PDB file of C-alpha atoms in Angstrom:
ATOM      1  CA  LYS T   1       0.444   0.263   0.034  1.00  0.00           C
ATOM      2  CA  GLN T   2       1.175   3.152  -0.937  1.00  0.00           C
ATOM      3  CA  GLU T   3       2.467   5.660   2.066  1.00  0.00           C
ATOM      4  CA  VAL T   4       2.559   9.530   1.568  1.00  0.00           C
ATOM      5  CA  THR T   5       5.045  11.313   3.985  1.00  0.00           C
ATOM      6  CA  GLN T   6       5.740  15.346   3.945  1.00  0.00           C
ATOM      7  CA  ILE T   7       7.930  16.556   5.904  1.00  0.00           C
ATOM      8  CA  PRO T   8       7.695  18.987   7.784  1.00  0.00           C
ATOM      9  CA  ALA T   9       4.283  19.327   8.883  1.00  0.00           C
ATOM     10  CA  ALA T  10       4.152  23.022   9.040  1.00  0.00           C
ATOM     11  CA  LEU T  11       7.042  25.261   8.265  1.00  0.00           C
ATOM     12  CA  SER T  12       6.989  29.811   9.189  1.00  0.00           C
ATOM     13  CA  VAL T  13       8.998  31.351   7.295  1.00  0.00           C
ATOM     14  CA  PRO T  14      10.140  35.392   6.515  1.00  0.00           C
ATOM     15  CA  GLU T  15       8.889  36.879   3.297  1.00  0.00           C
ATOM     16  CA  GLY T  16      11.846  36.878   0.799  1.00  0.00           C
ATOM     17  CA  GLU T  17      13.401  33.159   1.850  1.00  0.00           C
ATOM     18  CA  ASN T  18      13.446  30.349  -0.764  1.00  0.00           C
ATOM     19  CA  LEU T  19      12.340  26.735   1.175  1.00  0.00           C
ATOM     20  CA  VAL T  20      12.542  23.574   0.681  1.00  0.00           C
ATOM     21  CA  LEU T  21       9.203  21.005   1.284  1.00  0.00           C
ATOM     22  CA  ASN T  22      10.110  17.649   1.073  1.00  0.00           C
ATOM     23  CA  CYS T  23       7.665  14.491  -0.279  1.00  0.00           C
ATOM     24  CA  SER T  24       8.723  11.168   0.761  1.00  0.00           C
ATOM     25  CA  PHE T  25       6.334   7.719  -0.647  1.00  0.00           C
ATOM     26  CA  THR T  26       7.107   4.332  -0.333  1.00  0.00           C
ATOM     27  CA  ASP T  27       5.913   2.759  -3.234  1.00  0.00           C
ATOM     28  CA  SER T  28       8.421   3.107  -6.421  1.00  0.00           C
ATOM     29  CA  ALA T  29       5.917   2.364  -9.512  1.00  0.00           C
ATOM     30  CA  ILE T  30       4.582   5.566  -9.418  1.00  0.00           C
ATOM     31  CA  TYR T  31       3.190   7.060 -12.963  1.00  0.00           C
ATOM     32  CA  ASN T  32       3.249  10.902 -11.880  1.00  0.00           C
ATOM     33  CA  LEU T  33       3.127  13.022  -8.849  1.00  0.00           C
ATOM     34  CA  GLN T  34       1.988  16.571  -8.372  1.00  0.00           C
ATOM     35  CA  TRP T  35       1.810  19.307  -5.827  1.00  0.00           C
ATOM     36  CA  PHE T  36      -1.128  21.116  -4.950  1.00  0.00           C
ATOM     37  CA  ARG T  37      -1.530  24.469  -3.063  1.00  0.00           C
ATOM     38  CA  GLN T  38      -5.178  24.364  -0.509  1.00  0.00           C
ATOM     39  CA  ASP T  39      -6.132  27.262   0.899  1.00  0.00           C
ATOM     40  CA  PRO T  40      -8.092  27.237   4.276  1.00  0.00           C
ATOM     41  CA  GLY T  41     -12.076  26.681   3.192  1.00  0.00           C
ATOM     42  CA  LYS T  42     -11.226  26.050  -0.575  1.00  0.00           C
ATOM     43  CA  GLY T  43      -9.965  23.026  -2.501  1.00  0.00           C
ATOM     44  CA  LEU T  44      -6.932  21.842  -4.231  1.00  0.00           C
ATOM     45  CA  THR T  45      -5.271  24.038  -6.884  1.00  0.00           C
ATOM     46  CA  SER T  46      -2.773  22.223  -8.776  1.00  0.00           C
ATOM     47  CA  LEU T  47       1.025  23.598  -8.940  1.00  0.00           C
ATOM     48  CA  LEU T  48       3.307  21.332 -11.071  1.00  0.00           C
ATOM     49  CA  LEU T  49       2.592  17.752 -12.185  1.00  0.00           C
ATOM     50  CA  ILE T  50       6.073  15.567 -12.784  1.00  0.00           C
ATOM     51  CA  GLN T  51       5.379  12.160 -15.112  1.00  0.00           C
ATOM     52  CA  SER T  52       7.425   9.191 -13.537  1.00  0.00           C
ATOM     53  CA  SER T  53       9.639   9.677 -16.443  1.00  0.00           C
ATOM     54  CA  GLN T  54      10.661  13.250 -15.352  1.00  0.00           C
ATOM     55  CA  ARG T  55      12.671  15.018 -13.076  1.00  0.00           C
ATOM     56  CA  GLU T  56      11.476  17.897 -12.499  1.00  0.00           C
ATOM     57  CA  GLN T  57       9.214  20.543 -12.863  1.00  0.00           C
ATOM     58  CA  THR T  58       8.680  24.613 -13.419  1.00  0.00           C
ATOM     59  CA  SER T  59       6.610  27.423 -13.003  1.00  0.00           C
ATOM     60  CA  GLY T  60       7.741  30.834 -11.889  1.00  0.00           C
ATOM     61  CA  ARG T  61       9.063  30.535  -8.993  1.00  0.00           C
ATOM     62  CA  LEU T  62       7.641  27.082  -8.410  1.00  0.00           C
ATOM     63  CA  ASN T  63       9.910  23.552  -9.241  1.00  0.00           C
ATOM     64  CA  ALA T  64       9.600  20.617  -8.027  1.00  0.00           C
ATOM     65  CA  SER T  65      12.146  17.441  -8.479  1.00  0.00           C
ATOM     66  CA  LEU T  66      11.220  13.883  -8.494  1.00  0.00           C
ATOM     67  CA  ASP T  67      13.802  10.681  -7.643  1.00  0.00           C
ATOM     68  CA  LYS T  68      11.574   8.327  -8.619  1.00  0.00           C
ATOM     69  CA  SER T  69      14.316   5.031  -7.159  1.00  0.00           C
ATOM     70  CA  SER T  70      14.373   7.008  -3.569  1.00  0.00           C
ATOM     71  CA  GLY T  71      10.905   7.793  -3.108  1.00  0.00           C
ATOM     72  CA  ARG T  72      11.903  11.337  -3.221  1.00  0.00           C
ATOM     73  CA  SER T  73      10.193  14.629  -4.119  1.00  0.00           C
ATOM     74  CA  THR T  74      10.804  18.188  -3.032  1.00  0.00           C
ATOM     75  CA  LEU T  75       9.085  21.538  -3.502  1.00  0.00           C
ATOM     76  CA  TYR T  76      11.062  24.454  -4.049  1.00  0.00           C
ATOM     77  CA  ILE T  77      10.234  27.689  -3.335  1.00  0.00           C
ATOM     78  CA  ALA T  78      12.035  31.362  -4.690  1.00  0.00           C
ATOM     79  CA  ALA T  79      12.076  34.568  -2.764  1.00  0.00           C
ATOM     80  CA  SER T  80       8.495  33.384  -0.823  1.00  0.00           C
ATOM     81  CA  GLN T  81       5.452  36.095  -0.872  1.00  0.00           C
ATOM     82  CA  PRO T  82       2.938  36.393   2.151  1.00  0.00           C
ATOM     83  CA  GLY T  83       0.676  34.914  -1.025  1.00  0.00           C
ATOM     84  CA  ASP T  84       2.256  31.666  -0.818  1.00  0.00           C
ATOM     85  CA  SER T  85       1.023  30.862   2.722  1.00  0.00           C
ATOM     86  CA  ALA T  86      -1.115  27.801   2.365  1.00  0.00           C
ATOM     87  CA  THR T  87      -1.285  23.753   3.041  1.00  0.00           C
ATOM     88  CA  TYR T  88       1.084  21.968  -0.147  1.00  0.00           C
ATOM     89  CA  LEU T  89      -0.421  18.490  -0.617  1.00  0.00           C
ATOM     90  CA  CYS T  90       2.078  16.329  -2.249  1.00  0.00           C
ATOM     91  CA  ALA T  91       0.174  13.564  -4.461  1.00  0.00           C
ATOM     92  CA  VAL T  92       1.452  10.151  -5.936  1.00  0.00           C
ATOM     93  CA  SER T  93      -0.817   8.137  -8.067  1.00  0.00           C
ATOM     94  CA  THR T  94      -0.373   4.466  -9.472  1.00  0.00           C
ATOM     95  CA  LEU T  95      -2.232   3.145 -12.782  1.00  0.00           C
ATOM     96  CA  GLY T  96      -4.566   0.572 -12.043  1.00  0.00           C
ATOM     97  CA  GLY T  97      -7.363  -0.431 -14.124  1.00  0.00           C
ATOM     98  CA  GLY T  98      -7.156   2.420 -16.495  1.00  0.00           C
ATOM     99  CA  TYR T  99      -7.136   5.164 -14.069  1.00  0.00           C
ATOM    100  CA  GLN T 100      -5.525   6.816 -11.750  1.00  0.00           C
ATOM    101  CA  LYS T 101      -5.300   5.885  -8.157  1.00  0.00           C
ATOM    102  CA  VAL T 102      -3.972   9.179  -6.187  1.00  0.00           C
ATOM    103  CA  THR T 103      -2.955   8.507  -2.605  1.00  0.00           C
ATOM    104  CA  PHE T 104      -2.020  11.895  -0.606  1.00  0.00           C
ATOM    105  CA  GLY T 105       0.097  13.113   1.863  1.00  0.00           C
ATOM    106  CA  ILE T 106      -1.127  15.178   4.968  1.00  0.00           C
ATOM    107  CA  GLY T 107       0.424  18.576   3.707  1.00  0.00           C
ATOM    108  CA  THR T 108       3.130  21.157   5.068  1.00  0.00           C
ATOM    109  CA  LYS T 109       1.169  23.987   6.268  1.00  0.00           C
ATOM    110  CA  LEU T 110       3.218  27.355   5.369  1.00  0.00           C
ATOM    111  CA  GLN T 111       2.865  30.552   6.516  1.00  0.00           C
ATOM    112  CA  VAL T 112       5.224  33.733   5.273  1.00  0.00           C
ATOM    113  CA  ILE T 113       5.069  36.289   7.750  1.00  0.00           C
ATOM    114  CA  PRO T 114       5.309  39.974   6.193  1.00  0.00           C
TER     115      PRO T 114
ATOM    116  CA  GLY E   1     -19.167  25.233 -15.943  1.00  0.00           C
ATOM    117  CA  ALA E   2     -16.225  26.544 -15.685  1.00  0.00           C
ATOM    118  CA  GLY E   3     -14.759  24.134 -12.738  1.00  0.00           C
ATOM    119  CA  VAL E   4     -15.721  21.567 -10.414  1.00  0.00           C
ATOM    120  CA  SER E   5     -19.243  22.709  -8.359  1.00  0.00           C
ATOM    121  CA  GLN E   6     -19.824  21.144  -5.293  1.00  0.00           C
ATOM    122  CA  SER E   7     -23.350  21.733  -2.755  1.00  0.00           C
ATOM    123  CA  PRO E   8     -23.773  22.457  -0.490  1.00  0.00           C
ATOM    124  CA  SER E   9     -20.161  23.924   0.626  1.00  0.00           C
ATOM    125  CA  ASN E  10     -21.467  23.470   4.611  1.00  0.00           C
ATOM    126  CA  LYS E  11     -23.936  21.149   6.564  1.00  0.00           C
ATOM    127  CA  VAL E  12     -24.642  21.187   9.508  1.00  0.00           C
ATOM    128  CA  THR E  13     -26.898  18.216  10.967  1.00  0.00           C
ATOM    129  CA  GLU E  14     -27.234  15.866  13.734  1.00  0.00           C
ATOM    130  CA  LYS E  15     -25.782  12.167  14.459  1.00  0.00           C
ATOM    131  CA  GLY E  16     -28.675   9.485  12.936  1.00  0.00           C
ATOM    132  CA  LYS E  17     -29.536  12.152   9.733  1.00  0.00           C
ATOM    133  CA  ASP E  18     -28.507  10.844   6.306  1.00  0.00           C
ATOM    134  CA  VAL E  19     -26.904  13.264   4.487  1.00  0.00           C
ATOM    135  CA  GLU E  20     -26.508  13.845   0.930  1.00  0.00           C
ATOM    136  CA  LEU E  21     -23.336  15.953  -1.409  1.00  0.00           C
ATOM    137  CA  ARG E  22     -23.372  17.013  -4.831  1.00  0.00           C
ATOM    138  CA  CYS E  23     -21.003  17.374  -7.509  1.00  0.00           C
ATOM    139  CA  ASP E  24     -21.157  18.936 -10.622  1.00  0.00           C
ATOM    140  CA  PRO E  25     -18.274  18.226 -11.859  1.00  0.00           C
ATOM    141  CA  ILE E  26     -16.321  20.084 -15.411  1.00  0.00           C
ATOM    142  CA  SER E  27     -18.334  19.820 -19.236  1.00  0.00           C
ATOM    143  CA  GLY E  28     -17.116  16.629 -20.872  1.00  0.00           C
ATOM    144  CA  HIS E  29     -15.141  14.451 -17.821  1.00  0.00           C
ATOM    145  CA  THR E  30     -15.900  11.342 -17.560  1.00  0.00           C
ATOM    146  CA  ALA E  31     -13.941  10.492 -14.525  1.00  0.00           C
ATOM    147  CA  LEU E  32     -15.069  11.588 -10.946  1.00  0.00           C
ATOM    148  CA  TYR E  33     -13.610  10.671  -7.919  1.00  0.00           C
ATOM    149  CA  TRP E  34     -14.832  11.371  -4.266  1.00  0.00           C
ATOM    150  CA  TYR E  35     -12.413  12.053  -1.146  1.00  0.00           C
ATOM    151  CA  ARG E  36     -12.708  12.819   2.347  1.00  0.00           C
ATOM    152  CA  GLN E  37     -10.323  15.175   4.277  1.00  0.00           C
ATOM    153  CA  SER E  38     -10.797  14.184   8.029  1.00  0.00           C
ATOM    154  CA  LEU E  39      -9.090  17.254  10.501  1.00  0.00           C
ATOM    155  CA  GLY E  40      -5.396  16.682  10.908  1.00  0.00           C
ATOM    156  CA  GLN E  41      -5.458  13.121   8.177  1.00  0.00           C
ATOM    157  CA  GLY E  42      -4.540  12.927   4.674  1.00  0.00           C
ATOM    158  CA  LEU E  43      -6.748  12.837   1.353  1.00  0.00           C
ATOM    159  CA  GLU E  44      -8.295   9.587   2.119  1.00  0.00           C
ATOM    160  CA  PHE E  45     -10.074   8.081  -1.468  1.00  0.00           C
ATOM    161  CA  LEU E  46     -13.694   6.925  -1.208  1.00  0.00           C
ATOM    162  CA  ILE E  47     -14.726   5.803  -5.160  1.00  0.00           C
ATOM    163  CA  TYR E  48     -14.153   6.704  -8.639  1.00  0.00           C
ATOM    164  CA  PHE E  49     -16.853   7.334 -11.789  1.00  0.00           C
ATOM    165  CA  GLN E  50     -15.995   6.662 -15.185  1.00  0.00           C
ATOM    166  CA  GLY E  51     -19.357   7.265 -16.973  1.00  0.00           C
ATOM    167  CA  ASN E  52     -21.690   6.302 -14.293  1.00  0.00           C
ATOM    168  CA  SER E  53     -20.343   3.221 -12.845  1.00  0.00           C
ATOM    169  CA  ALA E  54     -18.357   2.486 -10.398  1.00  0.00           C
ATOM    170  CA  PRO E  55     -15.371   0.142 -11.346  1.00  0.00           C
ATOM    171  CA  ASP E  56     -13.704   1.103  -7.695  1.00  0.00           C
ATOM    172  CA  LYS E  57     -15.389   2.262  -4.553  1.00  0.00           C
ATOM    173  CA  SER E  58     -12.761   0.199  -2.677  1.00  0.00           C
ATOM    174  CA  GLY E  59     -12.786   2.932  -0.047  1.00  0.00           C
ATOM    175  CA  LEU E  60     -16.906   3.683   1.321  1.00  0.00           C
ATOM    176  CA  PRO E  61     -15.656   3.173   5.247  1.00  0.00           C
ATOM    177  CA  SER E  62     -19.059   1.504   4.738  1.00  0.00           C
ATOM    178  CA  ASP E  63     -22.407   0.229   4.223  1.00  0.00           C
ATOM    179  CA  ARG E  64     -24.076   3.902   5.604  1.00  0.00           C
ATOM    180  CA  PHE E  65     -22.137   5.253   2.282  1.00  0.00           C
ATOM    181  CA  SER E  66     -22.848   5.153  -1.068  1.00  0.00           C
ATOM    182  CA  ALA E  67     -22.837   7.299  -4.152  1.00  0.00           C
ATOM    183  CA  GLU E  68     -24.352   7.540  -7.720  1.00  0.00           C
ATOM    184  CA  ARG E  69     -23.816   9.221 -10.794  1.00  0.00           C
ATOM    185  CA  THR E  70     -26.722   9.510 -13.536  1.00  0.00           C
ATOM    186  CA  GLY E  71     -26.275  10.862 -17.727  1.00  0.00           C
ATOM    187  CA  GLY E  72     -22.173  11.050 -17.016  1.00  0.00           C
ATOM    188  CA  SER E  73     -21.779  13.593 -14.998  1.00  0.00           C
ATOM    189  CA  VAL E  74     -24.010  15.050 -11.839  1.00  0.00           C
ATOM    190  CA  SER E  75     -22.849  12.805  -8.635  1.00  0.00           C
ATOM    191  CA  THR E  76     -24.394  12.711  -5.396  1.00  0.00           C
ATOM    192  CA  LEU E  77     -22.541  11.018  -2.705  1.00  0.00           C
ATOM    193  CA  THR E  78     -25.295   9.630   0.676  1.00  0.00           C
ATOM    194  CA  ILE E  79     -24.328   8.980   3.795  1.00  0.00           C
ATOM    195  CA  GLN E  80     -27.178   7.327   6.007  1.00  0.00           C
ATOM    196  CA  ARG E  81     -27.286   7.339   9.918  1.00  0.00           C
ATOM    197  CA  THR E  82     -24.268   9.999  10.275  1.00  0.00           C
ATOM    198  CA  GLN E  83     -21.894   9.453  12.733  1.00  0.00           C
ATOM    199  CA  GLN E  84     -19.742  12.002  14.540  1.00  0.00           C
ATOM    200  CA  GLU E  85     -16.275  10.413  12.656  1.00  0.00           C
ATOM    201  CA  ASP E  86     -18.073  11.030   9.361  1.00  0.00           C
ATOM    202  CA  SER E  87     -17.286  15.220   9.955  1.00  0.00           C
ATOM    203  CA  ALA E  88     -14.971  15.650   7.463  1.00  0.00           C
ATOM    204  CA  VAL E  89     -14.322  17.839   4.532  1.00  0.00           C
ATOM    205  CA  TYR E  90     -15.938  15.858   1.144  1.00  0.00           C
ATOM    206  CA  LEU E  91     -13.981  16.498  -1.958  1.00  0.00           C
ATOM    207  CA  CYS E  92     -15.182  15.768  -5.144  1.00  0.00           C
ATOM    208  CA  ALA E  93     -12.619  15.830  -8.496  1.00  0.00           C
ATOM    209  CA  SER E  94     -12.816  15.453 -12.332  1.00  0.00           C
ATOM    210  CA  SER E  95     -11.135  14.616 -15.245  1.00  0.00           C
ATOM    211  CA  SER E  96     -10.732  13.958 -18.611  1.00  0.00           C
ATOM    212  CA  ARG E  97     -11.151  10.492 -19.808  1.00  0.00           C
ATOM    213  CA  GLN E  98      -7.250  10.069 -20.460  1.00  0.00           C
ATOM    214  CA  SER E  99      -5.225   8.397 -17.060  1.00  0.00           C
ATOM    215  CA  ASN E 100      -2.554  10.501 -17.695  1.00  0.00           C
ATOM    216  CA  GLN E 101      -4.580  14.192 -17.276  1.00  0.00           C
ATOM    217  CA  PRO E 102      -4.796  15.520 -13.319  1.00  0.00           C
ATOM    218  CA  GLN E 103      -7.662  15.842 -11.407  1.00  0.00           C
ATOM    219  CA  HIS E 104      -9.467  19.017 -11.126  1.00  0.00           C
ATOM    220  CA  PHE E 105     -10.888  19.876  -7.346  1.00  0.00           C
ATOM    221  CA  GLY E 106     -13.970  21.634  -6.220  1.00  0.00           C
ATOM    222  CA  ASP E 107     -14.102  23.291  -3.245  1.00  0.00           C
ATOM    223  CA  GLY E 108     -15.767  20.574  -0.834  1.00  0.00           C
ATOM    224  CA  THR E 109     -18.376  20.153   1.509  1.00  0.00           C
ATOM    225  CA  ARG E 110     -17.778  20.425   4.737  1.00  0.00           C
ATOM    226  CA  LEU E 111     -20.385  18.113   6.625  1.00  0.00           C
ATOM    227  CA  SER E 112     -20.247  18.853  10.997  1.00  0.00           C
ATOM    228  CA  ILE E 113     -21.801  16.195  12.766  1.00  0.00           C
ATOM    229  CA  LEU E 114     -23.621  17.251  16.112  1.00  0.00           C
TER     230      LEU E 114
END
């Protein structure tokens, strides 16, 4: 059974700092890995999706890396801003029966202090 | 619609009552998923629909939980004889049929059982 762990559970940083969020998973036979953002009372917004054949994806100030063999991914946020404050979820998917089964981590709650 | 729509956004009910949660997926998305997010827990998969059929309902926690989808569009998740442990945020996601496409999430229904 796939298990996804995110470290740290919570993080508080001053504005402008670069930061790294970590995700690890137990079964390396994944189809893709996705990072989501969740604001309070809201659903999930997809940030970056990395296919299993890829090693990283970038979008603006965000960079996500994937090391499938070691079961690890990192989300790097450059020059953090107060608007980045949210919970960040890592999700890994496997293919079976023609659809993606997704397993989520509990998330890292980020607070960026102005 | 432009995104996945869920209703109600909040529901408070007494223990023992039945509740019905609704999900309206993105137009044209044939795959639909229900998840549960309990306090301090990761998202927990409940059920997957492809069209009107549910090839994977392995995540439904008990026979008090059921879901249906009609017309390949709107889905309802029904919880009978609610218990306090059913209190959670229930999230719905949809995706296109292609298995490599990401899931798009609604804002969820926050269910509180008194």
